[in-house]
Coordinates of C-alpha atoms and ligand atoms in Angstrom, one line a residue:
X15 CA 0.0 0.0 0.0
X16 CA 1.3 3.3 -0.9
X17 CA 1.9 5.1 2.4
X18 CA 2.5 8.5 2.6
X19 CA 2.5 8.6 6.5
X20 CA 3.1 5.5 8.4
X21 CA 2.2 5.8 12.1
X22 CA 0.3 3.7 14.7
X23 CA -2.5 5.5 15.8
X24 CA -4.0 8.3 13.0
X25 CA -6.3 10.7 14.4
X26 CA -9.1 12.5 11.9
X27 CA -10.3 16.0 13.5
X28 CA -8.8 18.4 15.9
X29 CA -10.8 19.1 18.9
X30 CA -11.0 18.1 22.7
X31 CA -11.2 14.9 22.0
X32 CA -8.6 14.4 19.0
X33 CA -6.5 16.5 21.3
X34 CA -7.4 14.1 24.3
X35 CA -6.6 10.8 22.2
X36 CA -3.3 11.8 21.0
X37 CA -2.2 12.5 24.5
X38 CA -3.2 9.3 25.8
X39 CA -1.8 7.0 22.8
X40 CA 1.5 8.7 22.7
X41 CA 1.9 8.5 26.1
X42 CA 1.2 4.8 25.9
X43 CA 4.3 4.3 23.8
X44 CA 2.5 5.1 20.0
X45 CA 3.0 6.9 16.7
X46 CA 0.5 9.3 16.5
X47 CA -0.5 11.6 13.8
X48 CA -3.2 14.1 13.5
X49 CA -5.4 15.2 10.9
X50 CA -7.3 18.2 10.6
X51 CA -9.7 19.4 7.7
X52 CA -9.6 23.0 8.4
X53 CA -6.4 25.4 8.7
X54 CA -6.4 25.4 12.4
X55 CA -7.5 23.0 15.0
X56 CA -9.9 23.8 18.0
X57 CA -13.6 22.6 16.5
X58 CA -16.4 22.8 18.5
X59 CA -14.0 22.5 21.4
X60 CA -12.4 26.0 20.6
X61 CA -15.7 28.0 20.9
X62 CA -17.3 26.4 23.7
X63 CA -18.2 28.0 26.9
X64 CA -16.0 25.3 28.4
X65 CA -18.4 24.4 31.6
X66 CA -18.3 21.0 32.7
X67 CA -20.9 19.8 35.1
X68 CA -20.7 16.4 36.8
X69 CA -22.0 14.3 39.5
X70 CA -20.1 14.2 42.8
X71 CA -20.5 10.2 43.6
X72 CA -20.5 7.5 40.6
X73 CA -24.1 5.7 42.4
X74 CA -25.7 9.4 41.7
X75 CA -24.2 9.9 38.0
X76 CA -25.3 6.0 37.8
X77 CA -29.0 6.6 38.2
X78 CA -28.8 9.8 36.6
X79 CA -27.1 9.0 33.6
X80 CA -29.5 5.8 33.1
X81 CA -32.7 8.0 33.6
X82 CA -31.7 10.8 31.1
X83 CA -30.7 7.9 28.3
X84 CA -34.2 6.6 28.5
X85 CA -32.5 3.0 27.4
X86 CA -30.8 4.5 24.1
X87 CA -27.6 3.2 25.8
X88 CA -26.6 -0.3 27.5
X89 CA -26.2 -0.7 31.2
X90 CA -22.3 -1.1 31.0
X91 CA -21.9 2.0 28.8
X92 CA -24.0 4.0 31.4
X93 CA -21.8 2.8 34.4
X94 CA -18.5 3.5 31.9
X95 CA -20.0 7.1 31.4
X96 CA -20.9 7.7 35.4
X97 CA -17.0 6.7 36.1
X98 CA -15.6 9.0 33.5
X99 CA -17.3 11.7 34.2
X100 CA -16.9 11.9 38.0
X101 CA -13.3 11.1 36.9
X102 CA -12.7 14.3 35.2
X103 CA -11.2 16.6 38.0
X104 CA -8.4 14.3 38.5
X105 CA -7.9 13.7 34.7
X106 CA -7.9 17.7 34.8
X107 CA -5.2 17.7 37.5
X108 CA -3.1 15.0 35.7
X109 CA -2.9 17.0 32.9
X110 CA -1.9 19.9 35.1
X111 CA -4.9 22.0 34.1
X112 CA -6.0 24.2 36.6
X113 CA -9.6 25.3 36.9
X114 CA -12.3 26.7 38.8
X115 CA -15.0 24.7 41.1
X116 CA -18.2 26.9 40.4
X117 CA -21.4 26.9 42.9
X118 CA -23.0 23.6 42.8
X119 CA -26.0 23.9 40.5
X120 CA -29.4 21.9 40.0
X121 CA -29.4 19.3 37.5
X122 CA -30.9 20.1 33.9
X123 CA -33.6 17.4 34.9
X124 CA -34.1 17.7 38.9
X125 CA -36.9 14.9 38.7
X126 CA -34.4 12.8 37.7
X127 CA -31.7 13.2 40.1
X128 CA -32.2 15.1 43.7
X129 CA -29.3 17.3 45.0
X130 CA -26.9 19.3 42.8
X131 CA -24.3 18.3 40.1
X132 CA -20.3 20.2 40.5
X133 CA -19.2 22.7 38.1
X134 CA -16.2 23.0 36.7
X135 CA -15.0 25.6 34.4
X136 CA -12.2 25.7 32.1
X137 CA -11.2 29.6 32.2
X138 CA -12.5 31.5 31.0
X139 CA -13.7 29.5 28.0
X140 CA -13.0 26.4 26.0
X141 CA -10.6 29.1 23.8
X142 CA -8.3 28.4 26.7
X143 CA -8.8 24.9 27.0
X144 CA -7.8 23.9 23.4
X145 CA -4.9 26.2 23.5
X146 CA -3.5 24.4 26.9
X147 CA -4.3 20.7 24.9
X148 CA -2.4 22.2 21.7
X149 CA 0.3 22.7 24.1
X150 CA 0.7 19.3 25.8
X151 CA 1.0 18.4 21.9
X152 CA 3.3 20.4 20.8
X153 CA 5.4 19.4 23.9
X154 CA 4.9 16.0 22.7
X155 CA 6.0 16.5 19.0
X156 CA 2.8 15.3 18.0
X157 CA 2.7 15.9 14.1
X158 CA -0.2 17.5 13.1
X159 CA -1.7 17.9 9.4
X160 CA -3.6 21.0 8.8
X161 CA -5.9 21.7 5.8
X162 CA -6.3 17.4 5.5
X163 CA -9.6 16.5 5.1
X164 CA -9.8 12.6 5.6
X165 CA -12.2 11.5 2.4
X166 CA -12.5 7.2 3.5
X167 CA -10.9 4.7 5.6
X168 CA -8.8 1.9 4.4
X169 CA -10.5 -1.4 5.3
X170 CA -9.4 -4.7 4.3
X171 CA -12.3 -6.3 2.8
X172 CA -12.2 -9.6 4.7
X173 CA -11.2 -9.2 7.9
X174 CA -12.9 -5.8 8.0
X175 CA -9.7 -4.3 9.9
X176 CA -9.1 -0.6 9.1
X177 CA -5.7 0.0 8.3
X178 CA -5.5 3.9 7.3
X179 CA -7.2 6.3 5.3
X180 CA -7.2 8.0 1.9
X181 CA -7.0 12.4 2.5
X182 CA -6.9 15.4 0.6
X183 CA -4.6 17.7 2.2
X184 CA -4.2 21.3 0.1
X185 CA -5.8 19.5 -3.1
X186 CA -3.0 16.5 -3.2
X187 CA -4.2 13.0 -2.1
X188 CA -2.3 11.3 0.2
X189 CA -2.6 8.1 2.0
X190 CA -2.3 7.5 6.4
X191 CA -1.1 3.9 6.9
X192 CA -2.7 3.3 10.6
X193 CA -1.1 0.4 11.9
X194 CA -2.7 0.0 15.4
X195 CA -5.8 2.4 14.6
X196 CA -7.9 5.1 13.5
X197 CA -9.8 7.1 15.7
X198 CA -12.5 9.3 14.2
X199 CA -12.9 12.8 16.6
X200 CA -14.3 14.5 13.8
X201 CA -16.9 16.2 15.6
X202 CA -20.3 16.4 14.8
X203 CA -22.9 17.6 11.4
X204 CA -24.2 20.6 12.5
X205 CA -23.2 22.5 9.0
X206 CA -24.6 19.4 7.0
X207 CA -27.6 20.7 5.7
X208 CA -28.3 17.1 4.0
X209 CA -28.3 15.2 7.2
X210 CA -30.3 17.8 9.1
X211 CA -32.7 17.3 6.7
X212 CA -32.5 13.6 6.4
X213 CA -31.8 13.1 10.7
X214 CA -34.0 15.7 11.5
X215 CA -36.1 18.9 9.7
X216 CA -36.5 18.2 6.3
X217 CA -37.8 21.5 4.9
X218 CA -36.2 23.7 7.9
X219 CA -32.7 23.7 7.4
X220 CA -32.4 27.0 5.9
X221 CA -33.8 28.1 9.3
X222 CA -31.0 26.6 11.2
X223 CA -27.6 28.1 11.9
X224 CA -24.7 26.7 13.9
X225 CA -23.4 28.4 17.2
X226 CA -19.9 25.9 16.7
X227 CA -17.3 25.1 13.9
X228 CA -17.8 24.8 9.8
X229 CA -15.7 21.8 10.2
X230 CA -18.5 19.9 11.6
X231 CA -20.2 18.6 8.5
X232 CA -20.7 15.0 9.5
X233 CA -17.7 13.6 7.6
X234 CA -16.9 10.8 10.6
X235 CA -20.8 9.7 10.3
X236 CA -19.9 9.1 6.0
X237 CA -16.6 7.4 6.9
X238 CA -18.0 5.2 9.7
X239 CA -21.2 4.5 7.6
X240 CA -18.8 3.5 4.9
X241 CA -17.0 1.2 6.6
X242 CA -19.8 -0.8 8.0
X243 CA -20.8 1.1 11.6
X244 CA -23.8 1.1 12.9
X245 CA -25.1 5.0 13.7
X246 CA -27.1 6.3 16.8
X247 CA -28.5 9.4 18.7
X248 CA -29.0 10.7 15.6
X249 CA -32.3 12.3 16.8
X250 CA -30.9 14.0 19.3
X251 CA -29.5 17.7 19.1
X252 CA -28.3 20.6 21.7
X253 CA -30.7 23.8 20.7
X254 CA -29.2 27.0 21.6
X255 CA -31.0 30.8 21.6
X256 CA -32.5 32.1 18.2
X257 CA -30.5 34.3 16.0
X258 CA -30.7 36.6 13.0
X259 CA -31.6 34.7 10.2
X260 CA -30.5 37.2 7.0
X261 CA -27.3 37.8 8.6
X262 CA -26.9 33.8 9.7
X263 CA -27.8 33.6 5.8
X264 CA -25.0 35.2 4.5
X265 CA -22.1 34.5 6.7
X266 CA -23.2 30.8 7.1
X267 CA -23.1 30.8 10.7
X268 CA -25.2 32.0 13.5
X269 CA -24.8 35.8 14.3
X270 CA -26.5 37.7 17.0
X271 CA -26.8 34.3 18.9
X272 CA -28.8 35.2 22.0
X273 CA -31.8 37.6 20.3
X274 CA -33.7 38.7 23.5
X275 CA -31.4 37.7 25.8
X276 CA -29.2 40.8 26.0
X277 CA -32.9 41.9 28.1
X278 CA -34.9 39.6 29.0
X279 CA -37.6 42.2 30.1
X280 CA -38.9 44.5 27.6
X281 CA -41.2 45.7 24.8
X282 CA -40.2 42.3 22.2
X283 CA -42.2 39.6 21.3
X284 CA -41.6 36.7 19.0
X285 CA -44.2 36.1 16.3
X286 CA -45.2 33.7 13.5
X287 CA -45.2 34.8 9.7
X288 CA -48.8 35.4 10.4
X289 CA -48.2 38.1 13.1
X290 CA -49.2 35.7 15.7
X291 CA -47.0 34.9 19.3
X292 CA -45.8 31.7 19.7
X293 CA -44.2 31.0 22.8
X294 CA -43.0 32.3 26.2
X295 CA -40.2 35.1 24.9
X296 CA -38.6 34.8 28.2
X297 CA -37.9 30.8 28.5
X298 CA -34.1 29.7 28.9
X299 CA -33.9 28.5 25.0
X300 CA -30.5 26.7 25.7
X301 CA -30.3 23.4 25.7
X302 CA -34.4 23.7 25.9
X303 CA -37.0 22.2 24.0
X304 CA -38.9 25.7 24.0
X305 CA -37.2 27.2 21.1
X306 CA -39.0 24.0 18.7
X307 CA -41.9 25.8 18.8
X308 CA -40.5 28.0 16.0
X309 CA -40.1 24.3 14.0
X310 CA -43.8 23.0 14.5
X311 CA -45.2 21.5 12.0
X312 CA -49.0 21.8 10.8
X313 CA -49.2 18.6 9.0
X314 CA -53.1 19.5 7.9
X315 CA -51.7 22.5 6.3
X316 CA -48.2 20.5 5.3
X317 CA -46.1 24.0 6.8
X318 CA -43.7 25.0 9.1
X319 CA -46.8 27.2 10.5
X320 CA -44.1 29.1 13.0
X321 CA -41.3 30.3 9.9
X322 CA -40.7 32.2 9.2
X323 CA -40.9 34.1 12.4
X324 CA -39.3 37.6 13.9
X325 CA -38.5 39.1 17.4
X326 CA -40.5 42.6 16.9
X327 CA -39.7 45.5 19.3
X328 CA -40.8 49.2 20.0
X329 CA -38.1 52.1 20.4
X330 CA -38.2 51.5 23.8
X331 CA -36.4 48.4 23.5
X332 CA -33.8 49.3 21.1
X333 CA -32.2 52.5 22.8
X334 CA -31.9 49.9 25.8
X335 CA -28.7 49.1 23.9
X336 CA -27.5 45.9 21.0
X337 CA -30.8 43.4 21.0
X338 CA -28.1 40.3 20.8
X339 CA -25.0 40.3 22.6
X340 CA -21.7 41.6 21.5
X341 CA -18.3 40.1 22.6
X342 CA -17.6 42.9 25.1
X343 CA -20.4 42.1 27.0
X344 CA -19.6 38.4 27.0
X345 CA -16.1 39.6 27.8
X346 CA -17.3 42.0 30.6
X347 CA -20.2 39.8 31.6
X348 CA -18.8 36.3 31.0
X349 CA -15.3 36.7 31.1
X350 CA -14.8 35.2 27.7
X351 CA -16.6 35.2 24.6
X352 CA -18.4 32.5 23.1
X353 CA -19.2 30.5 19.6
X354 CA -17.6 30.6 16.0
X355 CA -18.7 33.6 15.0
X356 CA -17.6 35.8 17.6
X357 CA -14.5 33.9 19.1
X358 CA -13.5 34.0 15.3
X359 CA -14.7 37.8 14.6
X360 CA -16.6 37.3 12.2
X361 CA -19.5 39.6 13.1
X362 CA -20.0 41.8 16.3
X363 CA -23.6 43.3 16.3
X364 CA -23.6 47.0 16.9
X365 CA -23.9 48.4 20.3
X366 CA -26.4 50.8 19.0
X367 CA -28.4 48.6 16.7
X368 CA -27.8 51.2 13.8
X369 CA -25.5 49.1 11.1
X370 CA -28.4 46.1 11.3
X371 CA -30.8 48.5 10.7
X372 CA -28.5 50.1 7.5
X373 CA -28.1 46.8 6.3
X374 CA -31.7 45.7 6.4
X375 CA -31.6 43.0 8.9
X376 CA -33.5 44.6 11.5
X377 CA -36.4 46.0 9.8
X378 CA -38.1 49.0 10.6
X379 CA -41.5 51.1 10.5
X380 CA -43.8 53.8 11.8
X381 CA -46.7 52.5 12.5
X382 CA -48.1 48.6 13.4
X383 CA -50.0 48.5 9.6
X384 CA -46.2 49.4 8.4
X385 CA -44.4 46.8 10.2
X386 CA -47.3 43.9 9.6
X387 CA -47.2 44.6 5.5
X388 CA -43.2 44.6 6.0
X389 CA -43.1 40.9 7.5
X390 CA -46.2 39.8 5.6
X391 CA -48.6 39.7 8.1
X392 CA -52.2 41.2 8.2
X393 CA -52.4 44.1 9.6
X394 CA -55.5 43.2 11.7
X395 CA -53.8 40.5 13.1
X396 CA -50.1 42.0 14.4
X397 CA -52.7 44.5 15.4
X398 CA -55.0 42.1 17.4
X399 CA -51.5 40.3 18.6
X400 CA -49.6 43.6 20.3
X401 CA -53.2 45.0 21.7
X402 CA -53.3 41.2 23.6
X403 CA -49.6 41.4 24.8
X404 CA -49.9 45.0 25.9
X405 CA -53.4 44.2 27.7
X406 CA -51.3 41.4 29.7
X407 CA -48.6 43.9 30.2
X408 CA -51.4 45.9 32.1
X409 CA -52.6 43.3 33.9
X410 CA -49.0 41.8 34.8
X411 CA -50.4 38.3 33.5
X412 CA -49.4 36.4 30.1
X413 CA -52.9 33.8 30.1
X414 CA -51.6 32.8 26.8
X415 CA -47.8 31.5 27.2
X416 CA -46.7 32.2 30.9
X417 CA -43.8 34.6 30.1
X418 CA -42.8 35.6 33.4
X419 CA -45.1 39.4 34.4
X420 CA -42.0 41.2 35.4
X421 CA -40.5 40.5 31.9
X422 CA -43.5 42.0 30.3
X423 CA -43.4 45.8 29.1
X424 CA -46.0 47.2 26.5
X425 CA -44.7 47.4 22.4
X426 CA -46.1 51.4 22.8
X427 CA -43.3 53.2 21.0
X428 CA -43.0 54.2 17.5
X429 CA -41.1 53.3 15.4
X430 CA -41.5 49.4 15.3
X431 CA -38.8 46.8 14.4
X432 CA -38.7 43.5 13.3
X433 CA -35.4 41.3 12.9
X434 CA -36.0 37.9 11.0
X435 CA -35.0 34.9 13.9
X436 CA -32.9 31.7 12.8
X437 CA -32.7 28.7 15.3
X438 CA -29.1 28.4 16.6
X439 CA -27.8 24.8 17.3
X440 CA -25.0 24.3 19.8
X441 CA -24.0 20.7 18.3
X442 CA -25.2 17.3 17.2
X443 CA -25.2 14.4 19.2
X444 CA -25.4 11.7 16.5
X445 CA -22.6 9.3 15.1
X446 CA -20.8 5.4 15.0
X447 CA -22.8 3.5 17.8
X448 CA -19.4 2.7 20.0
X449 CA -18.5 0.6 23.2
X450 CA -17.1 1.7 26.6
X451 CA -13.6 1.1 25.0
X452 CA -14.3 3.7 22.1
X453 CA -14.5 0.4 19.3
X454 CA -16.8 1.2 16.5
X455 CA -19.6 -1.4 16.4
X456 CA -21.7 -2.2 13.2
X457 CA -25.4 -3.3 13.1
X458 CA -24.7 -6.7 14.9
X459 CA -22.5 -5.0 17.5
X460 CA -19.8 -6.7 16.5
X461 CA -16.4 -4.5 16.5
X462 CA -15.2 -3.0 13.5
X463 CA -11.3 -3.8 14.1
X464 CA -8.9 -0.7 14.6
X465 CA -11.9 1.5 14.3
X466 CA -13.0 4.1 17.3
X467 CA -14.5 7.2 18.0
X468 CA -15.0 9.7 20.2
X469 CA -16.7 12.9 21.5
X470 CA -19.9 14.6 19.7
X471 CA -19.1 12.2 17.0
X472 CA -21.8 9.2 18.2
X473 CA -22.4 11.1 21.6
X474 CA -23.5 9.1 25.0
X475 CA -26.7 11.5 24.9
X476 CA -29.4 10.2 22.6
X477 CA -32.4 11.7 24.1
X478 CA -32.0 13.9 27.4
X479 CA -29.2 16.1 27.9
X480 CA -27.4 16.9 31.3
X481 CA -25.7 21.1 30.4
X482 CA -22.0 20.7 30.4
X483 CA -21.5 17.5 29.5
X484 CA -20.4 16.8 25.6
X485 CA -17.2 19.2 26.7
X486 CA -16.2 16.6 29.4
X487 CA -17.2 13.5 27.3
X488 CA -14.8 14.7 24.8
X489 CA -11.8 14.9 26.9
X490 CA -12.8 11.7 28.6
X491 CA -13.7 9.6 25.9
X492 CA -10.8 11.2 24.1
X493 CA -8.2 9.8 26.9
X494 CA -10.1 6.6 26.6
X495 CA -9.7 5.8 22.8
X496 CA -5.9 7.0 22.7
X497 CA -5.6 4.4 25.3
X498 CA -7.2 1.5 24.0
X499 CA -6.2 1.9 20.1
X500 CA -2.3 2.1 21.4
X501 CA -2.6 -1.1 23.1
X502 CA -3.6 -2.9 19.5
X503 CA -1.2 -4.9 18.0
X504 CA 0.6 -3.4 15.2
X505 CA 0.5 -4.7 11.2
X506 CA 3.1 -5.8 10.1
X507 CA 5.4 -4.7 7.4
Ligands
FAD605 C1 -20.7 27.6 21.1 C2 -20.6 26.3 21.8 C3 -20.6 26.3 23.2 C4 -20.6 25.1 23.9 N1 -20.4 25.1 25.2 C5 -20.3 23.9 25.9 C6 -20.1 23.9 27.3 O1 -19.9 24.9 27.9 N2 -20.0 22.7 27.9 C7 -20.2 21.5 27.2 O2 -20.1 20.4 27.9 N3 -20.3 21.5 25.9 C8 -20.4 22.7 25.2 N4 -20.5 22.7 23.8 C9 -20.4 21.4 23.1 C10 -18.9 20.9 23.1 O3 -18.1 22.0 23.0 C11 -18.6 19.9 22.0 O4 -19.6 18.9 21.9 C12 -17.2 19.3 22.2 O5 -16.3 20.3 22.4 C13 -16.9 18.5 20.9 O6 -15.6 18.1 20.9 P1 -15.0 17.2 19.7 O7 -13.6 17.1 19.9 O8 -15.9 15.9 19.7 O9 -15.4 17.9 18.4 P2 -14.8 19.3 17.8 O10 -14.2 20.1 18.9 O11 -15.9 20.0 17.1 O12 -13.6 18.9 16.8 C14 -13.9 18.2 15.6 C15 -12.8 18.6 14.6 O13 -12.8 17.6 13.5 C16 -12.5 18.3 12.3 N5 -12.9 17.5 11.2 C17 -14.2 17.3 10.7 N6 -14.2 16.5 9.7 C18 -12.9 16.2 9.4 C19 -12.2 15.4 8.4 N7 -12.9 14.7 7.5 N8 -10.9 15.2 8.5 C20 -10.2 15.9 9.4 N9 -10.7 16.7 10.4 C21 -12.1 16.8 10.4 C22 -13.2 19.6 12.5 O14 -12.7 20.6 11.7 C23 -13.0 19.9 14.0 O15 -11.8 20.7 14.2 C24 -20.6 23.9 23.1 C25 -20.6 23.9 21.7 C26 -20.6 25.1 21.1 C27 -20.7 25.1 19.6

C-alpha cells in the first residue's frame, strides 16, 4: 500500500477529543499523527463556553445517567460514562490543568436526580482549553496535518480491519497507513444541511444556523457509515437561543446568537409569519425544548406554521442598547466570549443597533399596519396580537404563554422593528454507535477492528441532555480511545 505517513494511531479531527486521544496513545508508547480538515485546529471545542458539570458520587451519575438515556444506551456503557465523568477533575489535574470549582447547580432534569451536580469551568472558555491541549502536543512532537480532510478509511475487505485512510490535504491525495488504529474525533454535522434534513427537519434547514465550527459537516458519520458502523443518537440535538436569520444567511453561521437575551424584560415579542405569538419570549432557550416551537409543524396544512418568524420590538427596546450580545459584554459579563462567529470575529452586532438597521436586517416602521405589510402579516392580526400582549402587560399576566409578568413591558413606542430569527444549534449528538472502549460497532455489535470514536461524533446523549457534558465526554472519551487503540497490536510490514 502506498503510504504517505506511516504511524500507529491516525487521528481525523482536531478538537478536545482528538487532542485528548493523542495525548493518551502517545503516552502509551504510540505513533500518533493528527489530521485536521480546516487550517487550524480547536472545532467545537475552541468556541465552547468550556463548563463542565458532573456528579459528585459514581451511584448518583449511575441513576442519573440511566434516567436521562431513557435505554438508548446499555447498562455497562452508562456505568463506563458515570466513572468517567466523576473522573474528570483528577484527569484535569493529571494533565496539570487548573480550573475553577463553580457553585453547585441543579441538574438540567431535577426529577431525575435530587441534590446538585459540581461545576467545573475551564477559564474562561473552552478558547483556553484547546490552547492548553495544543500545548501538551506540541510538547509531545505530535505531528499535526492541517488543511487534511480525511475522504474514506482503508479497510481490508475480509477481515474488516481498518488499516489507514485516503485524504486530501491542500488538493493532493495522500494516504495515512494506521497500523494500530484510526480514531474518528471529527466532531459532529451541524453544517450538513443534508443530514439535518434527512436526521432531523426536512424542509427547515435554511432556518437553522450553527453556534460551533464549519468543520462539523458530518464527515466521521460518511466514513464510519462507509466502513460498515452502525449510527445512533442521531435524533438528538443541543438547541441554543435564536438568531438573525439574514445575517446567519449570508455569513453561514449563526450571528446575533442570543436575540432577546441581552434583556430579557422589555417591549419584544416573538411572532409567526402570520403576526401571531408563539411561545413564552422569556424561556431559557438553551439546551431547551422551548425554542422548537419555532419548528412545529402543521401537518393539515403541510407548513412550518411558525417560519418564518421575527422578534419585533418598540423604540423602547432598542435604545436599551444591542438586541443580541456583542463580545464585550460576553467579555465583561462572562469573562470570555463565546461561539464561531464571535471567538473568530466574524460579526459583532452593533452596540447601537444602527449598522443592522442600514443593512436591512433589522427591519423597521412607523406605525403597526407598516411593520405587519413589511413581515407579511395582516395588519388586523399584528394588530390584534400587540393590543393582547400589551393588555397582559397591564394586567402583569401572560394567560396565553406564561412569560414571566416582570418580563413583560407594553410594544407602545413608535417606530416598530422586526429582525428575521434563525434557530441556533449548539451541536449534534449523532454518530458510530461505540462501546465503553471507544471500538466502532456495526449493526450486529460486532467490533469494526482498529476503528473508534470519540466525542460529539456518536455522543453518549441520545435523548436527554445533562448542560456541560459533551465538553467533558470529549476529553474523557478522548483519553479513553488513545488508550485502547495504542494497546492494539501493530500490522506488520
Ligand atoms: C458555542 C458552543 C458552546 C458550547 N459550550 C459547551 C459547554 O460549555 N459545555 C459542554 O459540555 N459542551 C459545550 N458545547 C459542546 C462541546 O463544545 C462539543 O460537543 C465538544 O467540544 C466537541 O468536541 P469534539 O472534539 O468531539 O469535536 P470538535 O471540537 O468539534 O472537533 C472536531 C474537529 O474535527 C475536524 N474535522 C471534521 N471532519 C474532518 C475530516 N474529514 N478530516 C479531518 N478533520 C475533520 C473539525 O474541523 C474539528 O476541528 C458547546 C458547543 C458550542 C458550539
Amino acid at each position: 500500500m502506498k503510504k504517505d505517513y506511516d504511524v500507529d494511531v491516525l487521528i481525523v479531527g482536531y478538537g478536545a477529543a482528538g487532542a485528548n486521544a493523542a495525548i493518551a496513545a502517545h503516552d502509551a508508547g504510540a505513533r500518533v499523527l493528527i489530521a485536521e480538515k480546516l487550517d487550524v485546529g480547536g472545532g467545537n471545542s475552541a468556541v465552547c463556553a468550556g463548563a463542565m458539570v458532573i456528579p459528585e458520587s459514581i451511584e448518583a451519575a449511575i441513576a442519573y445517567y440511566r434516567a436521562l438515556s431513557s435505554g438508548t444506551v446499555g447498562e455497562e456503557m452508562v456505568r463506563a460514562f458515570a466513572e468517567a465523568m466523576v473522573g474528570i477533575p483528577d484527569l484535569l489535574s493529571r494533565l496539570g490543568l487548573e480550573f475553577t470549582a463553580g457553585p453547585p447547580i441543579p441538574p438540567s432534569f431535577p426529577s431525575m436526580m435530587s441534590g446538585r451536580l459540581k461545576q467545573i469551568h475551564i477559564d474562561p472558555t473552552g478558547e483556553n482549553g484547546f490552547r492548553f491541549l495544543d500545548g501538551h502536543i506540541k510538547d509531545r512532537k505530535i505531528e499535526i496535518l492541517t488543511d487534511t480532510q480525511v475522504k474514506t478509511l482503508i479497510q481490508n475487505p475480509e477481515t474488516r480491519e481498518i488499516l489507514g485512510a485516503k485524504a486530501q490535504r491542500n488538493g493532493q491525495d495522500i494516504q495515512l497507513l494506521a497500523r494500530k488504529g484510526v480514531i474518528l474525533t471529527c466532531g459532529g454535522y451541524a453544517y450538513n444541511r443534508a443530514m439535518l434534513a434527512n436526521f432531523n427537519f426536512p424542509g427547515a434547514t435554511d432556518y437553522i444556523f450553527s453556534w460551533g465550527s464549519p468543520g462539523n459537516t458530518g464527515d466521521g458519520i460518511s466514513l464510519a457509515s462507509e466502513a460498515g458502523a452502525a449510527l445512533w443518537h442521531m435524533a438528538a440535538i443541543e438547541w441554543g437561543r435564536f438568531c438573525a436569520r439574514e445575517p446567519s444567511k449570508k455569513f453561514g453561521t449563526a450571528i446575533g446568537y442570543g436575540l432577546g437575551r441581552t434583556k430579557r424584560a422589555g417591549s419584544y415579542m416573538f411572532v409567526n409569519k402570520f403576526g401571531e405569538r408563539f411561545m413564552a419570549e422569556d424561556a431559557l432557550l438553551s439546551h431547551c425544548k422551548e425554542q422548537l416551537e419555532i419548528l412545529r409543524y402543521d401537518h393539515g396544512n403541510a407548513e412550518y406554521r411558525n417560519l418564518p418568524a421575527y422578534m419585533i420590538f418598540d423604540q423602547t427596546y432598542l435604545s436599551r442598547g444591542p438586541i443580541a450580545p456583542t463580545a464585550q459584554m460576553l467579555r465583561t459579563k462572562r469573562g470570555g466570549i463565546v461561539g464561531y462567529c464571535l471567538v473568530n470575529k466574524i460579526y459583532d452586532w452593533s452596540a447601537d443597533n444602527q449598522a443592522e438597521i442600514d443593512e436591512g436586517w433589522v427591519l423597521q416602521a412607523k406605525t403597526i399596519a407598516g411593520l405587519a405589510n413589511k413581515i407579511g402579516a395582516k395588519t388586523d392580526v399584528l394588530e390584534k396580537t400587540i393590543t393582547q400582549f400589551n393588555r397582559a402587560c397591564i394586567e402583569q399576566c401572560d394567560s396565553l404563554f406564561g412569560r414571566n409578568e416582570k418580563t413583560l413591558a407594553p410594544l407602545d413606542t413608535p417606530p416598530y422593528f422586526a429582525v428575521e430569527l434563525g434557530l441556533s444549534l449548539v451541536n449534534t449528538q449523532g454518530g458510530p454507535k461505540r462501546n465503553v472502549n471507544c471500538q466502532v460497532l456495526d449493526h450486529n455489535d460486532r467490533v469494526i477492528p482498529r476503528l473508534y470514536a470519540a466525542g460529539e461524533l456518536g455522543s453518549f446523549f441520545g435523548f436527554l441532555y445533562q448542560v456541560g457534558s459533551n465538553y467533558p465526554e470529549a476529553w474523557a472519551f478522548g483519553q479513553i480511545a488513545g488508550k485502547m487503540a495504542a494497546t492494539e497490536t501493530p500490522l506488520s510490514e
